[in-house]
XYZ file of C-alpha atoms in Angstrom:
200
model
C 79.814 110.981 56.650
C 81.340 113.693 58.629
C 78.005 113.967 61.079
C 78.529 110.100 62.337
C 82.035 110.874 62.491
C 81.377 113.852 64.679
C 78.655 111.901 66.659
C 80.980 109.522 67.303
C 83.583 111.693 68.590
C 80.801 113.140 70.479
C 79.838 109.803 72.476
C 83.251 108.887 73.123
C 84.391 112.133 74.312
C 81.475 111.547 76.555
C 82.195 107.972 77.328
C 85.661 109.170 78.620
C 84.578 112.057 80.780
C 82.362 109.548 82.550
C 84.783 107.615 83.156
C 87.121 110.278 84.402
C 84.849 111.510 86.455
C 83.575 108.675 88.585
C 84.089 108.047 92.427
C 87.779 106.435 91.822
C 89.375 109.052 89.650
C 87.460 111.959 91.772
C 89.115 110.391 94.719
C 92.480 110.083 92.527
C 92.749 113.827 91.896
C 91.679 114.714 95.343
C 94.351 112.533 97.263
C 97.082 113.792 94.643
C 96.121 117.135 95.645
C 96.344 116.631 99.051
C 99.240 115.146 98.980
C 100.669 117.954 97.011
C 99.483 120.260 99.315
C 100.534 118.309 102.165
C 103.710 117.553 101.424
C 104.835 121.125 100.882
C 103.151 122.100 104.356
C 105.976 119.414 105.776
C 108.413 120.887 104.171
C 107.907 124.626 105.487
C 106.889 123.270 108.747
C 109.879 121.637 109.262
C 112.443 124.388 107.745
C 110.254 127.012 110.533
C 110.741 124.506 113.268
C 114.414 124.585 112.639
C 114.833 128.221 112.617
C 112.909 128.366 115.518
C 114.496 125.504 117.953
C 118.712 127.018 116.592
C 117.296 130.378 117.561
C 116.479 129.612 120.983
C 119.236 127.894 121.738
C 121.406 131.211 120.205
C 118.824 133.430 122.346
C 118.654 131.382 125.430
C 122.680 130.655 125.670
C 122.570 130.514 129.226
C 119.928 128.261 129.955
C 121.243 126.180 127.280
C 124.368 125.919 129.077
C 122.376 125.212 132.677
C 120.551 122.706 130.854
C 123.461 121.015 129.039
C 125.391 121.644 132.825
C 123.190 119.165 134.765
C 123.683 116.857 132.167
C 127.132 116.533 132.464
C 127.285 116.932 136.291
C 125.024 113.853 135.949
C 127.580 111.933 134.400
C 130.550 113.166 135.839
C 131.665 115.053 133.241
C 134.311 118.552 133.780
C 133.864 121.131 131.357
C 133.707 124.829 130.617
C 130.712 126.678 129.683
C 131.709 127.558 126.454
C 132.441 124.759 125.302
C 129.713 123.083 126.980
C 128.171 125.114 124.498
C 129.566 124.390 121.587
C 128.855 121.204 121.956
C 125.133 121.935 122.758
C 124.986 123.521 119.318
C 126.880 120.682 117.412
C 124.577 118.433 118.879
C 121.071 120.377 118.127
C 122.645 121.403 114.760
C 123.075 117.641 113.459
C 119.602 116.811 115.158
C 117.863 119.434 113.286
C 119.492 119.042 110.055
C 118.516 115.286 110.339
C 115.281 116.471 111.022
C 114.975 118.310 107.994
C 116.431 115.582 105.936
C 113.911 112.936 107.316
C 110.986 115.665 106.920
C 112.035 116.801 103.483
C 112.440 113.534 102.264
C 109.231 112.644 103.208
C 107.142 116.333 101.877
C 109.282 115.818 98.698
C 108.107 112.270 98.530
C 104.418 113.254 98.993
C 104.819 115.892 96.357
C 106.322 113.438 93.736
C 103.143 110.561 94.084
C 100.932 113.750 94.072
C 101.986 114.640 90.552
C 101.749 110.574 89.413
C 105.382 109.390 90.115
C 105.152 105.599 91.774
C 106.717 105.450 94.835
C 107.754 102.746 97.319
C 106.447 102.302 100.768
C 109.203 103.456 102.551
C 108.526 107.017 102.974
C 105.047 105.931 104.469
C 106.368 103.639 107.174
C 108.719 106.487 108.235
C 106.275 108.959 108.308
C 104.417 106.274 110.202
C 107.231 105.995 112.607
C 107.722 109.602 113.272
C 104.044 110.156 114.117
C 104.894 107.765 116.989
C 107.630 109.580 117.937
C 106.533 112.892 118.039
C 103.187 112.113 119.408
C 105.090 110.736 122.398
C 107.098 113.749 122.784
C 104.374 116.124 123.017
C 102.873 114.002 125.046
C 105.659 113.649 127.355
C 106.396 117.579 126.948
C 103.142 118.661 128.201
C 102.032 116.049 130.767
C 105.218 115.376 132.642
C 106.785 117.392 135.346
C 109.714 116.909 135.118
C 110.825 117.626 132.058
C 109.506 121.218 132.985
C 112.399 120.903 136.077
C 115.099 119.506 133.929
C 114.583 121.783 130.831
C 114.311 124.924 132.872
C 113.477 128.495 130.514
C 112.911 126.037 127.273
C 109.616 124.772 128.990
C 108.201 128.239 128.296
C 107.468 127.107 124.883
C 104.831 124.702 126.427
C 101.721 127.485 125.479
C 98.795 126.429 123.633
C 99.608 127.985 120.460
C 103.094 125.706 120.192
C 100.324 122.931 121.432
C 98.073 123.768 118.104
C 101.077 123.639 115.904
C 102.179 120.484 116.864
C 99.251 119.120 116.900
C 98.602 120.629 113.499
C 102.287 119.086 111.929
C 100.808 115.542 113.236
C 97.560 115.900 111.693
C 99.158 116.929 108.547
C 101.532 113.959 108.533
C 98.373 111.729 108.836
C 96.506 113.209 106.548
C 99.343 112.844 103.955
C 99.294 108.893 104.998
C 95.555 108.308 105.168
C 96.008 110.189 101.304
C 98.342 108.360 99.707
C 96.805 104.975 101.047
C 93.490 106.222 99.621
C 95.138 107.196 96.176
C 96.973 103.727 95.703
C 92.980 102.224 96.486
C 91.798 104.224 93.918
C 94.962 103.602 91.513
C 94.385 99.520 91.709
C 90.352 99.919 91.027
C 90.639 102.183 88.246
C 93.516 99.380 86.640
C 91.316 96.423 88.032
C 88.613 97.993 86.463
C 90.505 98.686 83.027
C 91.756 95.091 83.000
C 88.423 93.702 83.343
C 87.153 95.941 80.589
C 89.879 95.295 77.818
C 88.878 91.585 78.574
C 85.341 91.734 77.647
């Protein structure tokens, strides 16, 4: 009695690992990885590129200022340097810590479905939406003149390896998209799949 008990537990251990194991719930555990992954590569990425834009603006105060000058000669607007700059880092301080509300939202999002919390589509059509954007801005960065003449010493930053690592924070947002649309496939399969079984 306790051998075909055994060999029972035997054949449905091994009925379950097949099941685990096929092309779905590979694809399952791979996407949730990436995603993982992923989503905490947004999350550095972002905190570095905020870091990195406030310390330019403390280390390059004066172009800052010539930049933030021709704006406001361009509008007709009298102010002093100082607090021209001031201003210049109020303004990049509440971009970037948007930025790294919008970015963390979305890693921390990525993270959470990674480890098999449900979420909504909204993080997906914003990460959507700021692939858009920031496509266009590198684009726009690197292929038009004049934002070389407008942004003066802060065009410096337009080398090849600040080229690879936006190009790299794109990909990575994509690749967190194109994952989490592959593990929601795989999710409504595997319960298709289930459904159809427990009704045979």
């Amino acid at each position: 009695m306790a051998d075909t008990e055994a060999v029972e537990k035997i054949k449905k251990d091994a009925v379950l690992n097949h099941i685990d194991n096929d092309s779905d719930h590979i694809l399952m555990r791979r996407s949730q990885n990436t995603l993982i992954v992923v989503g905490t590569g947004i999350i550095l990425f972002s905190i570095w590129t905020v870091v990195k834009t406030l310390s330019l603006v403390f280390m390059l105060k004066d172009e800052s200022i010539a930049v933030a000058r021709k704006a406001a000669d361009k509008i007709g607007i009298s102010i002093s340097d100082q607090h021209l700059y001031y201003i210049v880092l109020a303004v990049m301080l509440i971009i970037m810590l948007l930025f790294l509300a919008v970015r963390t939202y979305i890693g921390r999002a990525a993270i959470s479905e990674g480890r098999g919390v449900r979420r909504r589509k909204g993080y997906l059509i914003l990460a959507v939406i700021m692939i858009i954007i920031n496509t266009a801005a590198v684009a726009a960065n690197y292929l038009l003149p004049e934002s070389h003449e407008y942004l003066g010493e802060f065009s410096t930053n337009n080398s090849l390896p600040a080229l690879i690592i936006e190009v790299t924070s794109l990909i990575m947002m994509a690749e967190m998209v194109f994952a989490a649309l592959r593990l929601r496939g795989a999710r409504r399969r595997i319960s298709q799949s289930t459904e159809q079984k427990e009704q045979e």
